[in-house]
Coordinates of C-alpha atoms in Angstrom, one line a residue:
M1 CA -10.5 29.6 -12.6
S2 CA -12.7 29.7 -15.9
N3 CA -14.7 27.0 -17.5
R4 CA -12.5 27.8 -20.6
T5 CA -9.5 26.8 -18.8
F6 CA -10.9 23.7 -17.2
S7 CA -12.1 22.5 -20.6
A8 CA -8.6 22.6 -21.7
L9 CA -7.6 20.4 -18.9
T10 CA -6.5 16.9 -20.4
L11 CA -6.1 13.5 -18.1
S12 CA -2.7 11.9 -18.8
V13 CA -3.4 8.1 -17.9
L14 CA -0.7 7.9 -15.3
F15 CA 1.8 4.9 -15.5
T16 CA 2.1 4.7 -11.6
A17 CA 5.7 3.9 -10.7
S18 CA 5.2 2.2 -7.6
S19 CA 7.8 3.9 -5.5
V20 CA 6.1 7.3 -6.5
V21 CA 3.0 6.1 -5.0
A22 CA 4.7 3.8 -2.6
G23 CA 2.3 4.0 0.1
C24 CA 1.3 0.9 0.9
S25 CA 4.5 1.8 0.6
S26 CA 6.7 2.7 3.0
D27 CA 7.9 3.8 5.8
N28 CA 11.3 3.3 5.8
A29 CA 13.6 5.0 3.4
G30 CA 17.0 4.4 4.4
S31 CA 19.1 7.0 5.9
T32 CA 16.2 9.4 5.5
S33 CA 13.5 7.4 7.0
A34 CA 11.1 8.5 9.5
P35 CA 12.8 9.1 13.0
A36 CA 12.9 6.5 15.6
S37 CA 10.1 8.3 17.3
A38 CA 7.8 7.5 14.7
N39 CA 5.7 5.3 16.7
K40 CA 5.3 7.7 19.4
S41 CA 4.0 10.3 16.6
T42 CA 0.8 8.6 16.1
E43 CA -0.7 10.3 19.2
P44 CA -2.9 13.0 17.6
A45 CA -2.2 16.7 18.3
A46 CA -4.4 18.7 20.6
A47 CA -8.1 18.4 19.5
N48 CA -9.3 20.9 16.9
T49 CA -12.5 23.1 17.3
A50 CA -14.6 20.3 16.3
A51 CA -13.0 17.5 18.6
A52 CA -13.5 19.9 21.6
G53 CA -17.2 20.3 21.0
A54 CA -17.6 23.4 18.9
K55 CA -18.9 23.2 15.6
I56 CA -16.8 23.9 12.4
S57 CA -19.7 25.9 10.8
E58 CA -21.8 28.1 12.8
K59 CA -24.7 27.7 10.3
Q60 CA -25.4 24.2 8.5
L61 CA -23.3 23.9 5.5
T62 CA -23.6 21.3 2.7
I63 CA -20.4 20.8 0.5
N64 CA -20.3 18.5 -2.6
G65 CA -18.1 15.4 -2.7
W66 CA -17.0 13.0 -5.2
T67 CA -15.3 9.6 -4.9
D68 CA -15.9 5.9 -5.4
F69 CA -18.2 3.6 -3.2
I70 CA -19.5 0.2 -3.3
P71 CA -21.1 -1.7 -0.3
A72 CA -19.8 -5.2 0.6
T73 CA -21.6 -8.2 -0.8
G74 CA -24.1 -9.4 1.7
S75 CA -24.9 -6.0 3.2
T76 CA -28.1 -4.2 3.3
G77 CA -29.6 -0.7 3.8
V78 CA -26.2 1.4 2.4
S79 CA -26.1 2.8 -0.9
S80 CA -24.0 6.0 -0.2
Y81 CA -21.6 7.3 2.4
S82 CA -24.5 9.4 3.6
D83 CA -26.0 6.1 5.1
Q84 CA -22.9 5.3 7.2
I85 CA -22.4 6.1 10.9
L86 CA -19.5 8.3 10.2
W87 CA -21.0 10.9 7.9
K88 CA -24.3 11.0 9.9
E89 CA -22.3 11.7 13.1
I90 CA -20.0 14.2 11.0
E91 CA -22.9 16.3 10.4
K92 CA -24.1 16.5 14.1
R93 CA -20.5 17.1 15.3
T94 CA -19.2 19.8 12.9
N95 CA -22.5 21.1 11.1
I96 CA -21.2 20.2 7.8
S97 CA -23.0 17.6 5.7
V98 CA -21.5 16.3 2.3
K99 CA -23.8 15.7 -0.7
W100 CA -22.0 12.9 -2.2
E101 CA -21.8 11.8 -5.7
I102 CA -20.3 8.3 -6.2
T103 CA -19.0 6.1 -8.6
A104 CA -19.1 2.3 -8.4
A105 CA -15.4 1.7 -7.2
P106 CA -14.0 1.3 -10.9
G107 CA -10.5 0.2 -11.5
G108 CA -7.6 2.7 -11.4
D109 CA -7.8 3.8 -15.1
D110 CA -11.4 4.1 -15.2
F111 CA -11.3 6.1 -12.0
K112 CA -8.8 8.6 -13.6
S113 CA -11.0 8.7 -16.5
Q114 CA -14.0 9.7 -15.0
L115 CA -12.2 12.0 -12.8
G116 CA -10.7 13.7 -16.1
L117 CA -14.1 14.2 -17.3
I118 CA -15.2 16.0 -14.4
M119 CA -11.8 18.2 -14.4
A120 CA -12.6 18.9 -18.0
S121 CA -16.3 20.0 -17.5
G122 CA -15.1 22.9 -15.2
K123 CA -18.0 21.7 -12.8
L124 CA -15.7 20.5 -9.7
P125 CA -16.9 18.9 -6.4
D126 CA -15.7 20.7 -3.6
L127 CA -14.2 17.7 -2.1
I128 CA -12.5 15.0 -4.2
G129 CA -11.6 11.5 -2.7
H130 CA -9.4 8.8 -3.5
I131 CA -7.0 11.0 -5.2
D132 CA -3.2 9.8 -5.6
P133 CA -0.1 12.1 -5.2
L134 CA 0.6 11.9 -9.0
L135 CA -3.0 13.0 -9.9
A136 CA -3.2 15.6 -7.2
D137 CA 0.2 17.1 -8.4
Q138 CA -1.1 17.1 -12.0
Y139 CA -4.4 18.8 -11.4
G140 CA -2.8 21.0 -8.9
R141 CA -0.1 22.4 -11.3
Q142 CA -3.1 23.0 -13.8
G143 CA -4.9 25.0 -11.3
A144 CA -7.7 22.9 -10.5
L145 CA -6.8 22.2 -7.0
Q146 CA -6.4 24.2 -4.0
P147 CA -2.7 24.5 -2.4
L148 CA -3.0 23.4 1.0
E149 CA -0.1 24.3 2.8
D150 CA -1.1 27.7 4.0
L151 CA -4.6 26.3 5.1
I152 CA -3.0 23.6 6.9
K153 CA -0.8 26.1 8.9
K154 CA -3.8 28.1 9.9
Y155 CA -6.6 25.7 10.2
A156 CA -5.3 22.2 10.7
P157 CA -3.1 21.8 13.8
N158 CA -3.5 18.2 14.2
L159 CA -2.0 17.4 10.7
Q160 CA 0.6 20.2 11.3
K161 CA 1.6 18.7 14.4
I162 CA 2.2 15.4 12.4
M163 CA 4.2 17.0 9.8
D164 CA 6.4 18.8 12.3
S165 CA 7.4 15.6 14.2
N166 CA 7.6 13.3 10.9
P167 CA 9.4 15.1 8.1
A168 CA 9.1 12.3 5.9
V169 CA 5.2 12.8 5.7
K170 CA 5.8 16.4 4.6
G171 CA 8.4 15.2 2.4
Q172 CA 6.1 12.6 0.5
I173 CA 3.2 14.9 0.2
T174 CA 5.0 18.0 -1.2
S175 CA 4.9 18.5 -5.0
P176 CA 8.0 19.6 -7.0
D177 CA 6.4 23.1 -7.2
G178 CA 6.5 23.1 -3.3
H179 CA 2.9 23.1 -2.8
I180 CA 1.0 20.4 -0.9
Y181 CA -2.5 19.4 -2.9
F182 CA -3.8 16.6 -1.0
F183 CA -4.6 15.6 2.6
P184 CA -2.9 12.1 3.1
R185 CA -4.1 9.0 4.7
L186 CA -1.0 8.3 7.2
L187 CA 0.6 4.9 8.4
L188 CA 2.7 6.3 11.1
D189 CA 3.1 3.2 13.3
T190 CA 5.2 0.7 11.9
R191 CA 2.6 -2.3 12.8
T192 CA 0.4 -0.4 10.3
Q193 CA 3.0 -0.4 7.6
T194 CA 4.0 -4.0 7.6
F195 CA 1.1 -5.9 6.5
A196 CA 2.4 -8.7 4.5
G197 CA 5.2 -11.4 4.9
Y198 CA 6.2 -14.7 4.4
M199 CA 4.2 -18.0 5.5
I200 CA 4.6 -21.6 5.4
R201 CA 2.5 -24.8 6.3
G202 CA 3.3 -25.7 9.7
D203 CA 1.8 -29.2 9.6
W204 CA 3.9 -29.9 6.3
L205 CA 7.0 -29.2 8.1
E206 CA 5.9 -31.5 10.9
K207 CA 5.2 -33.9 8.1
V208 CA 8.6 -34.0 6.4
G209 CA 10.3 -33.5 9.7
M210 CA 12.0 -30.1 9.2
K211 CA 12.1 -26.7 11.3
A212 CA 11.0 -23.5 9.7
P213 CA 13.8 -22.2 7.3
D214 CA 15.8 -19.4 8.6
T215 CA 17.8 -18.6 5.2
T216 CA 17.4 -18.9 1.5
D217 CA 19.5 -22.1 1.2
E218 CA 17.3 -23.7 4.2
L219 CA 14.2 -22.5 2.3
Y220 CA 15.4 -24.4 -0.7
Q221 CA 15.8 -27.4 1.1
V222 CA 12.3 -27.2 2.8
L223 CA 10.5 -26.7 -0.6
K224 CA 12.4 -29.8 -1.9
A225 CA 11.3 -31.9 0.9
F226 CA 7.6 -30.7 0.3
K227 CA 7.8 -31.7 -3.1
E228 CA 9.5 -35.1 -2.6
K229 CA 8.0 -36.5 0.6
D230 CA 4.5 -36.1 0.0
A231 CA 4.0 -33.3 2.3
N232 CA 0.1 -32.9 1.7
G233 CA -0.2 -36.5 2.4
N234 CA -2.6 -37.4 -0.5
G235 CA -0.1 -40.0 -2.0
K236 CA 0.7 -38.1 -5.2
T237 CA 3.5 -36.1 -6.3
D238 CA 1.5 -33.1 -6.8
E239 CA 2.9 -30.5 -4.4
I240 CA 4.0 -27.2 -6.1
P241 CA 5.7 -26.0 -3.0
F242 CA 6.1 -22.1 -3.7
T243 CA 3.0 -20.5 -5.6
D244 CA 2.4 -16.8 -6.5
N245 CA 4.9 -13.9 -7.2
P246 CA 8.3 -15.1 -6.6
N247 CA 9.8 -11.4 -6.8
P248 CA 9.7 -10.9 -3.0
I249 CA 12.5 -13.4 -2.7
I250 CA 14.7 -11.1 -4.6
W251 CA 14.6 -8.7 -1.6
A252 CA 16.5 -11.3 0.4
F253 CA 19.4 -10.8 -1.9
G254 CA 19.8 -7.2 -0.7
V255 CA 18.0 -5.5 -3.7
G256 CA 14.7 -3.8 -5.0
S257 CA 12.2 -5.9 -7.5
R258 CA 8.8 -5.3 -8.7
G259 CA 7.1 -7.7 -6.1
P260 CA 3.4 -7.1 -4.9
N261 CA 1.9 -4.4 -2.7
S262 CA 3.2 -1.1 -4.5
T263 CA 7.0 -1.6 -4.4
D264 CA 9.3 -1.3 -7.6
D265 CA 12.8 -2.1 -8.8
F266 CA 14.4 0.9 -6.9
F267 CA 15.7 0.9 -3.3
I268 CA 17.6 2.6 -0.8
E269 CA 21.1 1.9 0.3
D270 CA 23.8 3.8 2.0
G271 CA 21.7 7.0 1.5
K272 CA 21.3 6.8 -2.1
I273 CA 18.4 5.5 -4.4
K274 CA 19.7 2.4 -6.4
Y275 CA 18.4 0.2 -9.2
G276 CA 17.6 -3.5 -8.6
P277 CA 18.2 -4.7 -12.2
T278 CA 21.3 -3.2 -12.6
D279 CA 22.9 -4.4 -9.3
P280 CA 25.1 -7.5 -9.4
R281 CA 23.0 -9.2 -6.7
Y282 CA 20.2 -9.1 -8.9
K283 CA 21.7 -11.8 -11.2
D284 CA 22.3 -14.0 -7.8
A285 CA 18.7 -13.9 -7.1
L286 CA 17.5 -15.0 -10.7
Q287 CA 19.9 -17.8 -10.4
Y288 CA 18.2 -18.9 -7.0
L289 CA 14.8 -18.6 -8.6
N290 CA 15.9 -20.6 -11.6
K291 CA 17.0 -23.5 -9.3
L292 CA 13.7 -23.3 -7.7
Y293 CA 11.9 -23.4 -11.0
S294 CA 14.1 -26.2 -12.7
E295 CA 13.3 -28.4 -10.0
G296 CA 9.5 -28.0 -9.8
L297 CA 9.4 -26.1 -6.6
L298 CA 8.2 -22.8 -8.0
D299 CA 4.7 -22.6 -9.6
P300 CA 5.0 -22.8 -13.3
E301 CA 1.8 -20.2 -13.5
Y302 CA 3.6 -17.7 -11.2
E303 CA 4.1 -15.2 -14.1
K304 CA 0.5 -14.6 -14.8
M305 CA -1.3 -16.2 -11.8
K306 CA -4.8 -14.9 -11.2
A307 CA -6.4 -15.0 -8.0
D308 CA -8.5 -18.0 -8.0
V309 CA -5.8 -20.1 -9.1
R310 CA -3.5 -18.8 -6.5
D311 CA -6.4 -19.4 -3.8
G312 CA -7.0 -22.8 -5.4
R313 CA -3.5 -24.1 -4.7
I314 CA -3.7 -22.9 -1.0
L315 CA -7.3 -24.6 -0.4
Q316 CA -6.6 -27.9 -2.6
E317 CA -3.3 -28.1 -0.7
T318 CA -0.8 -28.3 -3.3
S319 CA 1.3 -25.1 -2.3
G320 CA 2.7 -24.7 1.3
F321 CA 4.8 -21.5 1.0
I322 CA 3.7 -18.0 -0.2
Y323 CA 4.3 -14.3 0.6
G324 CA 1.1 -12.6 1.1
S325 CA -1.2 -10.5 3.4
N326 CA -1.4 -11.4 7.0
A327 CA -5.0 -10.5 7.3
G328 CA -5.6 -12.8 4.3
Y329 CA -3.5 -15.9 4.5
L330 CA -2.7 -15.9 8.0
T331 CA -6.2 -15.0 9.1
R332 CA -8.9 -15.8 6.5
F333 CA -7.3 -19.0 4.8
N334 CA -5.8 -20.4 8.1
K335 CA -9.6 -20.4 9.6
L336 CA -10.8 -22.4 6.3
L337 CA -7.7 -24.9 6.7
K338 CA -8.3 -25.3 10.6
G339 CA -11.9 -25.7 9.9
A340 CA -10.7 -28.8 7.8
N341 CA -8.6 -30.0 10.7
K342 CA -5.3 -28.9 8.9
N343 CA -3.5 -27.6 12.0
P344 CA -1.5 -25.8 12.4
G345 CA -2.1 -24.6 8.8
F346 CA 0.0 -21.5 7.7
I347 CA 2.5 -20.1 10.3
A348 CA 4.2 -16.7 10.1
L349 CA 7.9 -17.1 8.9
A350 CA 10.7 -14.3 9.3
A351 CA 11.8 -13.2 6.3
P352 CA 14.5 -15.4 4.7
K353 CA 18.1 -14.6 5.4
G354 CA 19.8 -14.1 2.1
P355 CA 23.5 -14.6 1.0
T356 CA 24.6 -11.2 2.1
G357 CA 22.9 -11.8 5.9
E358 CA 20.2 -9.4 5.1
R359 CA 16.4 -10.0 5.8
N360 CA 14.3 -7.6 3.9
I361 CA 10.6 -7.0 3.3
I362 CA 10.6 -4.1 1.1
G363 CA 6.7 -4.5 0.1
K364 CA 5.5 -2.5 3.0
H365 CA 3.7 0.8 3.4
N366 CA 5.2 4.1 3.4
E367 CA 4.2 6.8 6.0
I368 CA 1.5 7.8 3.4
D369 CA -1.4 5.5 1.8
P370 CA -0.5 6.6 -2.0
G371 CA -4.0 5.9 -3.3
R372 CA -6.3 7.6 -0.7
G373 CA -5.8 11.4 -0.5
V374 CA -8.5 14.1 -0.4
S375 CA -8.2 17.1 -2.3
I376 CA -9.9 20.4 -2.3
A377 CA -11.2 22.1 -5.6
S378 CA -9.9 25.5 -6.5
T379 CA -13.2 26.6 -7.0
T380 CA -14.6 26.0 -3.8
K381 CA -15.8 28.7 -1.5
N382 CA -15.6 26.6 1.6
A383 CA -11.7 25.7 1.7
V384 CA -11.2 26.8 5.2
E385 CA -14.4 24.6 6.5
I386 CA -13.2 21.7 4.7
T387 CA -9.7 21.9 5.9
K388 CA -11.0 22.0 9.3
L389 CA -13.1 19.0 8.6
M390 CA -10.3 17.0 7.0
D391 CA -8.0 18.1 10.1
Y392 CA -10.7 16.5 12.5
F393 CA -9.8 13.2 11.0
Y394 CA -6.2 13.5 12.4
S395 CA -7.6 14.3 15.9
K396 CA -7.9 11.5 18.4
E397 CA -11.7 12.0 18.6
G398 CA -12.1 12.2 14.9
A399 CA -9.9 9.1 14.1
T400 CA -11.6 7.1 16.6
L401 CA -15.0 7.7 15.0
L402 CA -13.5 6.7 11.7
Y403 CA -11.9 3.7 12.7
F404 CA -14.3 2.4 15.5
G405 CA -17.6 4.2 14.9
L406 CA -19.7 5.0 18.2
E407 CA -18.8 4.0 21.6
G408 CA -21.4 1.6 23.2
D409 CA -22.6 0.4 19.7
T410 CA -19.7 -0.6 17.6
Y411 CA -16.8 -0.2 20.1
T412 CA -16.3 -0.4 23.9
V413 CA -13.2 0.7 25.6
K414 CA -11.2 -1.9 27.6
D415 CA -8.3 -1.0 29.5
G416 CA -8.0 2.2 27.7
V417 CA -8.1 0.4 24.3
P418 CA -11.2 0.7 21.8
T419 CA -12.4 -2.9 21.2
Y420 CA -15.0 -3.7 18.7
T421 CA -18.5 -5.0 20.2
D422 CA -19.9 -8.4 19.0
K423 CA -22.0 -7.0 16.4
V424 CA -18.8 -6.0 14.5
V425 CA -16.9 -9.0 15.1
N426 CA -19.6 -11.5 14.8
D427 CA -21.6 -10.3 11.9
P428 CA -23.0 -13.4 10.1
K429 CA -22.1 -12.1 6.7
L430 CA -19.1 -9.7 6.9
D431 CA -15.9 -9.7 8.5
I432 CA -14.6 -6.8 10.5
L433 CA -13.3 -4.8 7.7
G434 CA -16.3 -5.5 5.6
Y435 CA -18.7 -4.3 8.3
L436 CA -16.8 -1.1 9.0
N437 CA -16.3 -0.1 5.4
T438 CA -19.9 -0.6 4.8
Y439 CA -21.7 0.4 7.9
V440 CA -19.5 2.5 9.9
G441 CA -17.4 4.6 7.5
F442 CA -14.6 3.6 4.7
V443 CA -11.7 3.2 7.1
S444 CA -9.1 2.9 4.4
G445 CA -10.6 6.0 2.5
W446 CA -10.1 9.2 4.5
P447 CA -7.2 11.4 5.7
S448 CA -6.2 10.3 9.0
A449 CA -3.6 8.7 11.0
Q450 CA -4.5 4.7 11.2
I451 CA -4.8 3.4 14.5
P452 CA -2.8 0.6 15.1
E453 CA -5.5 -1.4 17.4
H454 CA -8.0 -1.3 14.3
Y455 CA -5.6 -2.9 12.0
L456 CA -4.8 -5.5 14.6
A457 CA -8.2 -6.4 15.5
T458 CA -8.5 -7.6 12.0
L459 CA -5.9 -10.3 12.5
S460 CA -5.9 -13.6 13.7
D461 CA -3.2 -14.5 16.6
E462 CA -1.1 -16.1 13.9
G463 CA -1.6 -12.9 11.9
K464 CA -0.2 -10.8 14.7
K465 CA 2.8 -13.0 14.9
G466 CA 3.2 -12.3 11.2
N467 CA 2.9 -8.6 11.6
A468 CA 5.4 -8.6 14.5
L469 CA 7.9 -10.6 12.5
A470 CA 7.4 -8.3 9.6
V471 CA 8.1 -5.1 11.8
Q472 CA 11.2 -6.7 12.8
Y473 CA 12.6 -7.4 9.6
A474 CA 11.1 -5.0 7.4
G475 CA 14.4 -3.1 6.8
K476 CA 15.0 0.2 5.6
K477 CA 15.2 -0.1 1.6
K478 CA 11.8 1.1 0.7
V479 CA 11.7 4.0 -1.5
P480 CA 9.5 6.9 -0.1
A481 CA 6.7 8.2 -2.2
L482 CA 8.5 10.5 -4.8
H483 CA 7.0 13.4 -7.0
F484 CA 8.4 14.2 -10.5
T485 CA 7.8 17.5 -12.4
A486 CA 5.3 17.3 -15.5
E487 CA 8.2 16.9 -18.0
E488 CA 10.2 14.3 -15.6
L489 CA 7.0 12.2 -15.3
N490 CA 6.6 11.9 -19.0
E491 CA 9.9 11.0 -19.4
V492 CA 9.7 8.4 -16.4
Q493 CA 6.3 7.1 -17.9
T494 CA 7.9 6.4 -21.4
L495 CA 11.3 4.8 -20.0
Q496 CA 9.6 2.8 -17.6
R497 CA 7.2 1.2 -19.6
D498 CA 9.5 0.0 -22.1
I499 CA 12.3 -0.8 -19.8
N500 CA 9.9 -3.1 -17.5
T501 CA 8.8 -4.7 -20.3
F502 CA 12.3 -5.7 -21.3
I503 CA 13.0 -6.5 -17.9
D504 CA 10.1 -9.0 -17.2
E505 CA 10.8 -10.7 -20.7
N506 CA 14.3 -11.3 -19.8
M507 CA 14.0 -12.0 -15.8
N508 CA 11.3 -14.6 -16.7
A509 CA 13.5 -16.2 -19.5
F510 CA 16.2 -16.6 -16.9
I511 CA 13.8 -18.0 -14.5
R512 CA 12.4 -20.4 -16.7
G513 CA 15.7 -21.4 -18.3
K514 CA 14.8 -20.4 -21.7
K515 CA 18.0 -18.1 -21.7
S516 CA 21.4 -19.0 -20.3
F517 CA 23.0 -16.7 -17.9
S518 CA 26.0 -16.5 -20.3
D519 CA 23.6 -14.0 -21.8
Y520 CA 23.4 -11.8 -18.5
D521 CA 25.9 -9.2 -19.8
S522 CA 24.0 -8.5 -23.1
F523 CA 20.6 -8.1 -20.5
Q524 CA 22.6 -5.6 -18.9
Q525 CA 23.7 -3.8 -22.1
G526 CA 20.2 -3.9 -23.4
L527 CA 18.7 -2.2 -20.3
K528 CA 21.4 0.6 -20.6
K529 CA 20.7 1.0 -24.4
I530 CA 16.9 1.6 -23.7
G531 CA 17.7 4.2 -20.9
S532 CA 18.1 2.6 -17.4
D533 CA 20.9 5.2 -16.7
K534 CA 18.5 7.9 -17.4
L535 CA 15.7 6.4 -15.3
A536 CA 18.1 6.2 -12.4
E537 CA 19.0 9.8 -12.9
L538 CA 15.2 10.9 -12.8
Y539 CA 14.5 8.7 -9.9
S540 CA 17.7 10.4 -8.1
K541 CA 16.7 13.8 -8.8
A542 CA 13.2 13.3 -7.3
Y543 CA 14.8 11.4 -4.2
E544 CA 17.2 14.4 -3.6
R545 CA 14.2 16.9 -3.9
Y546 CA 12.4 14.6 -1.2
V547 CA 15.9 14.8 1.1
K548 CA 15.8 18.5 0.7
V549 CA 12.2 18.8 2.1
L550 CA 12.9 16.5 4.6
N551 CA 16.0 18.6 5.9
A552 CA 14.2 21.9 5.4
K553 CA 13.7 23.7 8.8

């Protein structure tokens, strides 16, 4: 491709529909979800040549790579991926070294803008990291990225085996033009997909003499008791029982909502894709949240809550119920609470059963991580070697190197399971993830199939209970990662921008009591007027293409 062609490339600032990127997104897409054997499929294929001890390149080969990187606060001696165990060892094992050009982990739009400038310059690196499916589709269609499906068939046996045994993977990485433009980071085991859930202060339950709530009705009663019975024991009526984003509760009513964790209003039911805000159950959910808000049980700052405010609610003990990360609240925050003799602190809670009898955690990952793919430039002369290198990460040996580092140094094997050494677990300044991401390798950054034991090692015992409950009640309503044609994507972006603004304004007005539910029908009419039916049609077309790839022989 000529520089003139590259200079014509422009970056669309993508408004990313979370189901498109559903990747922390996930894994179960209704009747088209991954087969029940998905957990078994995490066993890597037979090792490729690098894993078997042969070098990928006969001669020393240096390739150029571009992505983001920033070392953890408190770390020393690491300023680039080249300083990490992973890439030093990769060079030894494969004869390939990467000359990294890095940017300091900017926000999403900044990253896309920087990548757009690189694309427009025509001087592309061989390897591009941290690329999401939409960007890969965009630049792939423009000819800047190398189509990978034939390279994968010939030179990536580990990834090919995964795609053959997990059709959902192939369905979620295939562009509408039929090509694959990125190597995905995979989350094939349900334990790695369900990273968040509900949690409640166990000591507050003891204080008010109640058991853990099982249904949305019981949850209301418990939150009411927290408010009225001085659950934090300070003699003041200062409890704000339910803090942070309340949208996940909408899932309990059986429909999708734009909660946290890369989810959107679409959901899968009866083998079809549906839109939450136009479903009758959505009204029931908003009425429930309105009841919580009107009685002071829902945080008045939920709408635009900042992280420091949310964390302050928890650490200052004014809130006792939240939907959040098992690695965060049930691990990190519990450690702080228990250090202050607040026992048992947060306990894991099953997803509340809604009026229809369902329990749902739609905010989980898909089989692919939507923001951490790696692409190959169409201008590279080393596409075969890079394909083999990426495939090494899907092998057992390569994945172990990525997620655990070096045996005898950062991990040992106990009863056949890799286990982190004390230097990783008990670093005085960094938690396990901070240590790994800085000194070993950015574990969330590279094509691979995440090893469950790695993720579970980052959780406390209560965090592991939360993970198990999330696996049990995750449901199958999560939309898979979808791809749109360029024309469709432009229309989706335009429609969704206006529709989401309209939904947010009305949803919050209903919850806060600023709008009567007698106006709900006019809200529905307004949705149709600005194009909700057309948006649903576009999503349905993309979903049908996904199903077609899924069912292809």
